[in-house]
Amino acid sequence: MIHGNIFGDRTTAIAIVVGILGIGLISAYTTKPTLKSAMKQEKAINLLVWKLLKDRKSGFPSADERTQRITGKAAICALLIGNYFTLAIMLMLIFGRELYDLQNVDAGYLLISTLLVSSLSFMVLSWVFSRKGD
């Protein structure tokens, strides 16, 4: 039997609940909800709770000062990279259409590329910053 708050604090618990609801809403509106998708969501929730319990029992803080600094620095850099990439795409589309008669690109591909650049840059930067010493 588990005693106490397994989620650490209220913010983490709220974030988990919002994430679960978001996953459920997205899967309900994009695909036909099935037992298989519900089982995948349950597995993801169980994995998250297991990781939180394991971290709590091990006694190691999940977010110490160094980790927060690394994550913050990587997030700021990834945000700037994503913003500059989006600005470059917008300028390319504007000048390409007005000056060079280029065709418009589908917005879905542009959104996917922007999300990939932001996400991958965050993952790479947090890996690089965590490998570097203080």
mmCIF file of N, CA and C in Angstrom:
data_model
loop_
_atom_site.group_PDB
_atom_site.id
_atom_site.type_symbol
_atom_site.label_atom_id
_atom_site.label_comp_id
_atom_site.label_asym_id
_atom_site.label_seq_id
_atom_site.Cartn_x
_atom_site.Cartn_y
_atom_site.Cartn_z
ATOM 1 N N MET A 1 0.837 -1.177 0.000
ATOM 2 C CA MET A 1 0.000 0.000 0.000
ATOM 3 C C MET A 1 0.884 1.243 0.000
ATOM 4 N N ILE A 2 0.498 2.221 -0.786
ATOM 5 C CA ILE A 2 1.275 3.442 -0.922
ATOM 6 C C ILE A 2 0.700 4.499 0.013
ATOM 7 N N HIS A 3 1.573 5.104 0.794
ATOM 8 C CA HIS A 3 1.147 6.170 1.697
ATOM 9 C C HIS A 3 1.745 7.477 1.219
ATOM 10 N N GLY A 4 1.005 8.548 1.358
ATOM 11 C CA GLY A 4 1.526 9.860 1.012
ATOM 12 C C GLY A 4 1.305 10.189 -0.456
ATOM 13 N N ASN A 5 1.827 11.320 -0.843
ATOM 14 C CA ASN A 5 1.672 11.820 -2.195
ATOM 15 C C ASN A 5 2.776 11.260 -3.077
ATOM 16 N N ILE A 6 2.425 10.446 -4.065
ATOM 17 C CA ILE A 6 3.445 9.835 -4.916
ATOM 18 C C ILE A 6 3.944 10.798 -5.985
ATOM 19 N N PHE A 7 3.231 11.877 -6.248
ATOM 20 C CA PHE A 7 3.602 12.774 -7.326
ATOM 21 C C PHE A 7 4.551 13.885 -6.901
ATOM 22 N N GLY A 8 4.917 13.958 -5.657
ATOM 23 C CA GLY A 8 5.879 14.962 -5.227
ATOM 24 C C GLY A 8 5.226 16.264 -4.834
ATOM 25 N N ASP A 9 4.613 16.938 -5.766
ATOM 26 C CA ASP A 9 3.953 18.195 -5.453
ATOM 27 C C ASP A 9 2.711 18.340 -6.325
ATOM 28 N N ARG A 10 1.966 19.371 -6.066
ATOM 29 C CA ARG A 10 0.704 19.594 -6.754
ATOM 30 C C ARG A 10 0.903 19.901 -8.234
ATOM 31 N N THR A 11 1.964 20.632 -8.581
ATOM 32 C CA THR A 11 2.209 21.001 -9.970
ATOM 33 C C THR A 11 2.443 19.768 -10.831
ATOM 34 N N THR A 12 3.224 18.833 -10.330
ATOM 35 C CA THR A 12 3.486 17.615 -11.084
ATOM 36 C C THR A 12 2.210 16.810 -11.271
ATOM 37 N N ALA A 13 1.406 16.716 -10.239
ATOM 38 C CA ALA A 13 0.149 15.971 -10.341
ATOM 39 C C ALA A 13 -0.788 16.614 -11.358
ATOM 40 N N ILE A 14 -0.872 17.939 -11.362
ATOM 41 C CA ILE A 14 -1.724 18.643 -12.325
ATOM 42 C C ILE A 14 -1.206 18.430 -13.739
ATOM 43 N N ALA A 15 0.115 18.491 -13.919
ATOM 44 C CA ALA A 15 0.690 18.282 -15.248
ATOM 45 C C ALA A 15 0.406 16.873 -15.755
ATOM 46 N N ILE A 16 0.474 15.893 -14.881
ATOM 47 C CA ILE A 16 0.192 14.513 -15.284
ATOM 48 C C ILE A 16 -1.274 14.359 -15.682
ATOM 49 N N VAL A 17 -2.178 14.926 -14.901
ATOM 50 C CA VAL A 17 -3.601 14.822 -15.209
ATOM 51 C C VAL A 17 -3.920 15.523 -16.526
ATOM 52 N N VAL A 18 -3.364 16.707 -16.748
ATOM 53 C CA VAL A 18 -3.598 17.432 -17.997
ATOM 54 C C VAL A 18 -3.035 16.647 -19.177
ATOM 55 N N GLY A 19 -1.862 16.059 -18.997
ATOM 56 C CA GLY A 19 -1.280 15.253 -20.068
ATOM 57 C C GLY A 19 -2.130 14.047 -20.410
ATOM 58 N N ILE A 20 -2.640 13.370 -19.398
ATOM 59 C CA ILE A 20 -3.492 12.201 -19.636
ATOM 60 C C ILE A 20 -4.776 12.614 -20.345
ATOM 61 N N LEU A 21 -5.385 13.708 -19.901
ATOM 62 C CA LEU A 21 -6.597 14.187 -20.562
ATOM 63 C C LEU A 21 -6.317 14.617 -21.996
ATOM 64 N N GLY A 22 -5.165 15.262 -22.220
ATOM 65 C CA GLY A 22 -4.802 15.672 -23.573
ATOM 66 C C GLY A 22 -4.603 14.490 -24.492
ATOM 67 N N ILE A 23 -3.923 13.465 -24.005
ATOM 68 C CA ILE A 23 -3.729 12.259 -24.815
ATOM 69 C C ILE A 23 -5.077 11.620 -25.142
ATOM 70 N N GLY A 24 -5.955 11.565 -24.153
ATOM 71 C CA GLY A 24 -7.271 10.980 -24.389
ATOM 72 C C GLY A 24 -8.089 11.768 -25.391
ATOM 73 N N LEU A 25 -8.066 13.102 -25.285
ATOM 74 C CA LEU A 25 -8.823 13.929 -26.223
ATOM 75 C C LEU A 25 -8.264 13.846 -27.632
ATOM 76 N N ILE A 26 -6.941 13.875 -27.752
ATOM 77 C CA ILE A 26 -6.335 13.804 -29.078
ATOM 78 C C ILE A 26 -6.653 12.469 -29.737
ATOM 79 N N SER A 27 -6.537 11.387 -28.988
ATOM 80 C CA SER A 27 -6.821 10.079 -29.584
ATOM 81 C C SER A 27 -8.306 9.925 -29.894
ATOM 82 N N ALA A 28 -9.176 10.553 -29.111
ATOM 83 C CA ALA A 28 -10.611 10.442 -29.369
ATOM 84 C C ALA A 28 -11.019 11.221 -30.612
ATOM 85 N N TYR A 29 -10.378 12.359 -30.879
ATOM 86 C CA TYR A 29 -10.758 13.169 -32.024
ATOM 87 C C TYR A 29 -10.021 12.788 -33.299
ATOM 88 N N THR A 30 -8.837 12.225 -33.202
ATOM 89 C CA THR A 30 -8.084 11.904 -34.412
ATOM 90 C C THR A 30 -8.350 10.497 -34.909
ATOM 91 N N THR A 31 -8.569 9.572 -34.022
ATOM 92 C CA THR A 31 -8.819 8.193 -34.430
ATOM 93 C C THR A 31 -10.037 7.668 -33.692
ATOM 94 N N LYS A 32 -10.447 6.519 -34.104
ATOM 95 C CA LYS A 32 -11.544 5.866 -33.416
ATOM 96 C C LYS A 32 -10.997 5.241 -32.137
ATOM 97 N N PRO A 33 -11.502 5.649 -30.977
ATOM 98 C CA PRO A 33 -10.960 5.102 -29.731
ATOM 99 C C PRO A 33 -11.161 3.582 -29.672
ATOM 100 N N THR A 34 -10.101 2.895 -29.356
ATOM 101 C CA THR A 34 -10.171 1.445 -29.265
ATOM 102 C C THR A 34 -9.580 1.000 -27.936
ATOM 103 N N LEU A 35 -9.737 -0.276 -27.670
ATOM 104 C CA LEU A 35 -9.166 -0.850 -26.460
ATOM 105 C C LEU A 35 -7.644 -0.803 -26.519
ATOM 106 N N LYS A 36 -7.093 -0.948 -27.722
ATOM 107 C CA LYS A 36 -5.639 -0.930 -27.888
ATOM 108 C C LYS A 36 -5.064 0.435 -27.506
ATOM 109 N N SER A 37 -5.705 1.530 -27.941
ATOM 110 C CA SER A 37 -5.201 2.860 -27.594
ATOM 111 C C SER A 37 -5.361 3.132 -26.098
ATOM 112 N N ALA A 38 -6.437 2.637 -25.508
ATOM 113 C CA ALA A 38 -6.615 2.812 -24.064
ATOM 114 C C ALA A 38 -5.553 2.046 -23.288
ATOM 115 N N MET A 39 -5.182 0.864 -23.782
ATOM 116 C CA MET A 39 -4.140 0.089 -23.111
ATOM 117 C C MET A 39 -2.782 0.776 -23.234
ATOM 118 N N LYS A 40 -2.525 1.423 -24.377
ATOM 119 C CA LYS A 40 -1.270 2.162 -24.540
ATOM 120 C C LYS A 40 -1.212 3.329 -23.563
ATOM 121 N N GLN A 41 -2.330 4.024 -23.400
ATOM 122 C CA GLN A 41 -2.368 5.130 -22.453
ATOM 123 C C GLN A 41 -2.161 4.631 -21.029
ATOM 124 N N GLU A 42 -2.765 3.498 -20.705
ATOM 125 C CA GLU A 42 -2.597 2.948 -19.363
ATOM 126 C C GLU A 42 -1.144 2.540 -19.123
ATOM 127 N N LYS A 43 -0.487 1.977 -20.121
ATOM 128 C CA LYS A 43 0.921 1.605 -19.981
ATOM 129 C C LYS A 43 1.791 2.837 -19.758
ATOM 130 N N ALA A 44 1.493 3.914 -20.489
ATOM 131 C CA ALA A 44 2.270 5.144 -20.322
ATOM 132 C C ALA A 44 2.089 5.715 -18.920
ATOM 133 N N ILE A 45 0.878 5.689 -18.419
ATOM 134 C CA ILE A 45 0.611 6.199 -17.070
ATOM 135 C C ILE A 45 1.308 5.333 -16.028
ATOM 136 N N ASN A 46 1.232 4.010 -16.195
ATOM 137 C CA ASN A 46 1.891 3.107 -15.251
ATOM 138 C C ASN A 46 3.397 3.305 -15.255
ATOM 139 N N LEU A 47 3.982 3.502 -16.426
ATOM 140 C CA LEU A 47 5.421 3.741 -16.522
ATOM 141 C C LEU A 47 5.807 5.031 -15.808
ATOM 142 N N LEU A 48 4.991 6.074 -15.980
ATOM 143 C CA LEU A 48 5.269 7.348 -15.337
ATOM 144 C C LEU A 48 5.182 7.233 -13.815
ATOM 145 N N VAL A 49 4.140 6.583 -13.326
ATOM 146 C CA VAL A 49 3.989 6.423 -11.878
ATOM 147 C C VAL A 49 5.117 5.560 -11.319
ATOM 148 N N TRP A 50 5.498 4.493 -12.038
ATOM 149 C CA TRP A 50 6.595 3.632 -11.590
ATOM 150 C C TRP A 50 7.894 4.420 -11.495
ATOM 151 N N LYS A 51 8.160 5.275 -12.495
ATOM 152 C CA LYS A 51 9.391 6.073 -12.472
ATOM 153 C C LYS A 51 9.378 7.054 -11.304
ATOM 154 N N LEU A 52 8.243 7.688 -11.060
ATOM 155 C CA LEU A 52 8.152 8.618 -9.934
ATOM 156 C C LEU A 52 8.369 7.906 -8.606
ATOM 157 N N LEU A 53 7.775 6.729 -8.454
ATOM 158 C CA LEU A 53 7.961 5.969 -7.214
ATOM 159 C C LEU A 53 9.404 5.511 -7.056
ATOM 160 N N LYS A 54 10.018 5.076 -8.139
ATOM 161 C CA LYS A 54 11.405 4.613 -8.090
ATOM 162 C C LYS A 54 12.343 5.755 -7.704
ATOM 163 N N ASP A 55 12.139 6.940 -8.300
ATOM 164 C CA ASP A 55 12.974 8.094 -7.960
ATOM 165 C C ASP A 55 12.784 8.503 -6.505
ATOM 166 N N ARG A 56 11.556 8.441 -6.035
ATOM 167 C CA ARG A 56 11.284 8.834 -4.655
ATOM 168 C C ARG A 56 11.925 7.858 -3.672
ATOM 169 N N LYS A 57 11.858 6.561 -3.979
ATOM 170 C CA LYS A 57 12.442 5.560 -3.082
ATOM 171 C C LYS A 57 13.963 5.593 -3.100
ATOM 172 N N SER A 58 14.561 5.960 -4.241
ATOM 173 C CA SER A 58 16.024 5.970 -4.324
ATOM 174 C C SER A 58 16.625 7.112 -3.522
ATOM 175 N N GLY A 59 15.864 8.153 -3.268
ATOM 176 C CA GLY A 59 16.360 9.256 -2.463
ATOM 177 C C GLY A 59 17.063 10.332 -3.261
ATOM 178 N N PHE A 60 17.226 10.124 -4.565
ATOM 179 C CA PHE A 60 17.867 11.136 -5.388
ATOM 180 C C PHE A 60 16.827 12.155 -5.826
ATOM 181 N N PRO A 61 17.157 13.430 -5.725
ATOM 182 C CA PRO A 61 16.204 14.431 -6.198
ATOM 183 C C PRO A 61 16.109 14.383 -7.717
ATOM 184 N N SER A 62 14.886 14.448 -8.232
ATOM 185 C CA SER A 62 14.711 14.365 -9.679
ATOM 186 C C SER A 62 15.117 15.660 -10.368
ATOM 187 N N ALA A 63 15.103 16.760 -9.653
ATOM 188 C CA ALA A 63 15.472 18.037 -10.252
ATOM 189 C C ALA A 63 16.323 18.815 -9.253
ATOM 190 N N ASP A 64 17.617 18.556 -9.255
ATOM 191 C CA ASP A 64 18.488 19.327 -8.387
ATOM 192 C C ASP A 64 18.843 20.641 -9.081
ATOM 193 N N GLU A 65 19.658 21.442 -8.444
ATOM 194 C CA GLU A 65 19.971 22.775 -8.968
ATOM 195 C C GLU A 65 20.691 22.699 -10.311
ATOM 196 N N ARG A 66 21.638 21.776 -10.443
ATOM 197 C CA ARG A 66 22.400 21.651 -11.693
ATOM 198 C C ARG A 66 21.491 21.206 -12.842
ATOM 199 N N THR A 67 20.614 20.243 -12.574
ATOM 200 C CA THR A 67 19.704 19.756 -13.607
ATOM 201 C C THR A 67 18.748 20.853 -14.050
ATOM 202 N N GLN A 68 18.252 21.628 -13.113
ATOM 203 C CA GLN A 68 17.359 22.730 -13.472
ATOM 204 C C GLN A 68 18.082 23.774 -14.309
ATOM 205 N N ARG A 69 19.329 24.058 -13.970
ATOM 206 C CA ARG A 69 20.104 25.034 -14.734
ATOM 207 C C ARG A 69 20.364 24.524 -16.153
ATOM 208 N N ILE A 70 20.716 23.252 -16.282
ATOM 209 C CA ILE A 70 20.971 22.666 -17.600
ATOM 210 C C ILE A 70 19.699 22.664 -18.436
ATOM 211 N N THR A 71 18.590 22.248 -17.834
ATOM 212 C CA THR A 71 17.322 22.201 -18.560
ATOM 213 C C THR A 71 16.874 23.597 -18.974
ATOM 214 N N GLY A 72 17.025 24.571 -18.093
ATOM 215 C CA GLY A 72 16.650 25.945 -18.431
ATOM 216 C C GLY A 72 17.489 26.517 -19.548
ATOM 217 N N LYS A 73 18.790 26.288 -19.495
ATOM 218 C CA LYS A 73 19.680 26.793 -20.540
ATOM 219 C C LYS A 73 19.371 26.132 -21.883
ATOM 220 N N ALA A 74 19.149 24.813 -21.872
ATOM 221 C CA ALA A 74 18.816 24.100 -23.105
ATOM 222 C C ALA A 74 17.466 24.544 -23.650
ATOM 223 N N ALA A 75 16.500 24.805 -22.767
ATOM 224 C CA ALA A 75 15.173 25.236 -23.209
ATOM 225 C C ALA A 75 15.222 26.614 -23.846
ATOM 226 N N ILE A 76 15.977 27.531 -23.253
ATOM 227 C CA ILE A 76 16.086 28.877 -23.821
ATOM 228 C C ILE A 76 16.761 28.826 -25.187
ATOM 229 N N CYS A 77 17.853 28.071 -25.287
ATOM 230 C CA CYS A 77 18.555 27.963 -26.571
ATOM 231 C C CYS A 77 17.676 27.294 -27.624
ATOM 232 N N ALA A 78 16.941 26.243 -27.251
ATOM 233 C CA ALA A 78 16.064 25.554 -28.200
ATOM 234 C C ALA A 78 14.921 26.462 -28.643
ATOM 235 N N LEU A 79 14.399 27.273 -27.727
ATOM 236 C CA LEU A 79 13.345 28.220 -28.088
ATOM 237 C C LEU A 79 13.859 29.233 -29.100
ATOM 238 N N LEU A 80 15.053 29.757 -28.861
ATOM 239 C CA LEU A 80 15.619 30.721 -29.804
ATOM 240 C C LEU A 80 15.899 30.087 -31.160
ATOM 241 N N ILE A 81 16.434 28.874 -31.166
ATOM 242 C CA ILE A 81 16.694 28.183 -32.432
ATOM 243 C C ILE A 81 15.387 27.958 -33.187
ATOM 244 N N GLY A 82 14.346 27.513 -32.481
ATOM 245 C CA GLY A 82 13.048 27.306 -33.115
ATOM 246 C C GLY A 82 12.451 28.594 -33.651
ATOM 247 N N ASN A 83 12.586 29.685 -32.899
ATOM 248 C CA ASN A 83 12.068 30.975 -33.369
ATOM 249 C C ASN A 83 12.811 31.466 -34.600
ATOM 250 N N TYR A 84 14.132 31.368 -34.591
ATOM 251 C CA TYR A 84 14.907 31.797 -35.753
ATOM 252 C C TYR A 84 14.620 30.922 -36.966
ATOM 253 N N PHE A 85 14.427 29.635 -36.757
ATOM 254 C CA PHE A 85 14.087 28.741 -37.861
ATOM 255 C C PHE A 85 12.729 29.112 -38.453
ATOM 256 N N THR A 86 11.748 29.392 -37.593
ATOM 257 C CA THR A 86 10.423 29.796 -38.062
ATOM 258 C C THR A 86 10.488 31.115 -38.814
ATOM 259 N N LEU A 87 11.264 32.064 -38.299
ATOM 260 C CA LEU A 87 11.435 33.345 -38.980
ATOM 261 C C LEU A 87 12.091 33.158 -40.344
ATOM 262 N N ALA A 88 13.095 32.283 -40.427
ATOM 263 C CA ALA A 88 13.755 32.021 -41.708
ATOM 264 C C ALA A 88 12.786 31.394 -42.707
ATOM 265 N N ILE A 89 11.940 30.485 -42.241
ATOM 266 C CA ILE A 89 10.947 29.877 -43.138
ATOM 267 C C ILE A 89 9.958 30.927 -43.628
ATOM 268 N N MET A 90 9.499 31.803 -42.725
ATOM 269 C CA MET A 90 8.552 32.844 -43.132
ATOM 270 C C MET A 90 9.166 33.778 -44.161
ATOM 271 N N LEU A 91 10.411 34.210 -43.923
ATOM 272 C CA LEU A 91 11.068 35.096 -44.887
ATOM 273 C C LEU A 91 11.296 34.391 -46.216
ATOM 274 N N MET A 92 11.660 33.108 -46.166
ATOM 275 C CA MET A 92 11.855 32.354 -47.396
ATOM 276 C C MET A 92 10.546 32.270 -48.185
ATOM 277 N N LEU A 93 9.442 32.042 -47.499
ATOM 278 C CA LEU A 93 8.158 31.958 -48.191
ATOM 279 C C LEU A 93 7.742 33.302 -48.784
ATOM 280 N N ILE A 94 7.930 34.376 -48.015
ATOM 281 C CA ILE A 94 7.530 35.703 -48.501
ATOM 282 C C ILE A 94 8.371 36.115 -49.698
ATOM 283 N N PHE A 95 9.694 36.078 -49.540
ATOM 284 C CA PHE A 95 10.560 36.514 -50.635
ATOM 285 C C PHE A 95 10.550 35.523 -51.795
ATOM 286 N N GLY A 96 10.400 34.251 -51.511
ATOM 287 C CA GLY A 96 10.335 33.262 -52.582
ATOM 288 C C GLY A 96 9.099 33.430 -53.435
ATOM 289 N N ARG A 97 7.983 33.766 -52.813
ATOM 290 C CA ARG A 97 6.754 33.952 -53.580
ATOM 291 C C ARG A 97 6.762 35.283 -54.324
ATOM 292 N N GLU A 98 7.240 36.347 -53.688
ATOM 293 C CA GLU A 98 7.193 37.671 -54.299
ATOM 294 C C GLU A 98 8.285 37.883 -55.346
ATOM 295 N N LEU A 99 9.490 37.412 -55.085
ATOM 296 C CA LEU A 99 10.611 37.695 -55.980
ATOM 297 C C LEU A 99 10.889 36.585 -56.985
ATOM 298 N N TYR A 100 10.728 35.338 -56.561
ATOM 299 C CA TYR A 100 11.160 34.227 -57.410
ATOM 300 C C TYR A 100 10.021 33.343 -57.884
ATOM 301 N N ASP A 101 8.793 33.691 -57.605
ATOM 302 C CA ASP A 101 7.612 32.932 -58.033
ATOM 303 C C ASP A 101 7.652 31.460 -57.617
ATOM 304 N N LEU A 102 8.102 31.195 -56.406
ATOM 305 C CA LEU A 102 8.115 29.831 -55.896
ATOM 306 C C LEU A 102 6.715 29.437 -55.441
ATOM 307 N N GLN A 103 6.446 28.145 -55.464
ATOM 308 C CA GLN A 103 5.143 27.662 -55.026
ATOM 309 C C GLN A 103 5.067 27.675 -53.500
ATOM 310 N N ASN A 104 3.846 27.777 -53.003
ATOM 311 C CA ASN A 104 3.648 27.698 -51.556
ATOM 312 C C ASN A 104 3.853 26.266 -51.079
ATOM 313 N N VAL A 105 4.361 26.141 -49.874
ATOM 314 C CA VAL A 105 4.569 24.837 -49.262
ATOM 315 C C VAL A 105 3.405 24.571 -48.314
ATOM 316 N N ASP A 106 3.015 23.319 -48.215
ATOM 317 C CA ASP A 106 1.921 22.937 -47.329
ATOM 318 C C ASP A 106 2.269 23.290 -45.881
ATOM 319 N N ALA A 107 1.310 23.839 -45.163
ATOM 320 C CA ALA A 107 1.559 24.283 -43.787
ATOM 321 C C ALA A 107 1.874 23.124 -42.851
ATOM 322 N N GLY A 108 1.345 21.960 -43.126
ATOM 323 C CA GLY A 108 1.613 20.806 -42.271
ATOM 324 C C GLY A 108 3.082 20.448 -42.235
ATOM 325 N N TYR A 109 3.724 20.469 -43.399
ATOM 326 C CA TYR A 109 5.152 20.165 -43.452
ATOM 327 C C TYR A 109 5.976 21.215 -42.713
ATOM 328 N N LEU A 110 5.555 22.464 -42.807
ATOM 329 C CA LEU A 110 6.280 23.525 -42.107
ATOM 330 C C LEU A 110 6.131 23.390 -40.594
ATOM 331 N N LEU A 111 4.936 23.056 -40.134
ATOM 332 C CA LEU A 111 4.734 22.858 -38.695
ATOM 333 C C LEU A 111 5.540 21.673 -38.178
ATOM 334 N N ILE A 112 5.543 20.593 -38.943
ATOM 335 C CA ILE A 112 6.303 19.415 -38.526
ATOM 336 C C ILE A 112 7.786 19.731 -38.469
ATOM 337 N N SER A 113 8.295 20.443 -39.473
ATOM 338 C CA SER A 113 9.728 20.761 -39.472
ATOM 339 C C SER A 113 10.085 21.699 -38.326
ATOM 340 N N THR A 114 9.226 22.659 -38.020
ATOM 341 C CA THR A 114 9.491 23.571 -36.909
ATOM 342 C C THR A 114 9.493 22.824 -35.574
ATOM 343 N N LEU A 115 8.526 21.941 -35.381
ATOM 344 C CA LEU A 115 8.487 21.152 -34.146
ATOM 345 C C LEU A 115 9.694 20.232 -34.029
ATOM 346 N N LEU A 116 10.097 19.622 -35.144
ATOM 347 C CA LEU A 116 11.265 18.743 -35.109
ATOM 348 C C LEU A 116 12.533 19.511 -34.774
ATOM 349 N N VAL A 117 12.707 20.680 -35.379
ATOM 350 C CA VAL A 117 13.907 21.474 -35.099
ATOM 351 C C VAL A 117 13.940 21.883 -33.630
ATOM 352 N N SER A 118 12.828 22.353 -33.098
ATOM 353 C CA SER A 118 12.790 22.766 -31.691
ATOM 354 C C SER A 118 13.029 21.587 -30.752
ATOM 355 N N SER A 119 12.339 20.487 -30.985
ATOM 356 C CA SER A 119 12.462 19.330 -30.088
ATOM 357 C C SER A 119 13.841 18.699 -30.154
ATOM 358 N N LEU A 120 14.344 18.497 -31.367
ATOM 359 C CA LEU A 120 15.662 17.875 -31.505
ATOM 360 C C LEU A 120 16.765 18.774 -30.962
ATOM 361 N N SER A 121 16.630 20.092 -31.170
ATOM 362 C CA SER A 121 17.657 20.983 -30.627
ATOM 363 C C SER A 121 17.634 20.966 -29.099
ATOM 364 N N PHE A 122 16.441 20.871 -28.483
ATOM 365 C CA PHE A 122 16.380 20.767 -27.025
ATOM 366 C C PHE A 122 17.032 19.483 -26.536
ATOM 367 N N MET A 123 16.740 18.364 -27.216
ATOM 368 C CA MET A 123 17.326 17.090 -26.788
ATOM 369 C C MET A 123 18.842 17.107 -26.930
ATOM 370 N N VAL A 124 19.342 17.616 -28.055
ATOM 371 C CA VAL A 124 20.791 17.639 -28.277
ATOM 372 C C VAL A 124 21.465 18.603 -27.307
ATOM 373 N N LEU A 125 20.884 19.782 -27.120
ATOM 374 C CA LEU A 125 21.503 20.765 -26.229
ATOM 375 C C LEU A 125 21.499 20.296 -24.776
ATOM 376 N N SER A 126 20.414 19.661 -24.322
ATOM 377 C CA SER A 126 20.438 19.181 -22.941
ATOM 378 C C SER A 126 21.438 18.046 -22.781
ATOM 379 N N TRP A 127 21.629 17.223 -23.803
ATOM 380 C CA TRP A 127 22.646 16.171 -23.735
ATOM 381 C C TRP A 127 24.041 16.783 -23.698
ATOM 382 N N VAL A 128 24.284 17.796 -24.552
ATOM 383 C CA VAL A 128 25.602 18.440 -24.592
ATOM 384 C C VAL A 128 25.886 19.159 -23.279
ATOM 385 N N PHE A 129 24.906 19.907 -22.767
ATOM 386 C CA PHE A 129 25.132 20.654 -21.531
ATOM 387 C C PHE A 129 25.309 19.728 -20.331
ATOM 388 N N SER A 130 24.644 18.570 -20.340
ATOM 389 C CA SER A 130 24.806 17.651 -19.214
ATOM 390 C C SER A 130 26.151 16.936 -19.267
ATOM 391 N N ARG A 131 26.729 16.769 -20.447
ATOM 392 C CA ARG A 131 28.040 16.134 -20.564
ATOM 393 C C ARG A 131 29.161 17.095 -20.191
ATOM 394 N N LYS A 132 28.946 18.372 -20.432
ATOM 395 C CA LYS A 132 29.966 19.362 -20.080
ATOM 396 C C LYS A 132 30.005 19.533 -18.568
ATOM 397 N N GLY A 133 31.162 19.865 -18.074
ATOM 398 C CA GLY A 133 31.270 20.155 -16.644
ATOM 399 C C GLY A 133 30.731 21.535 -16.336
ATOM 400 N N ASP A 134 30.643 21.853 -15.072
ATOM 401 C CA ASP A 134 30.152 23.181 -14.687
ATOM 402 C C ASP A 134 31.158 24.182 -15.012
#
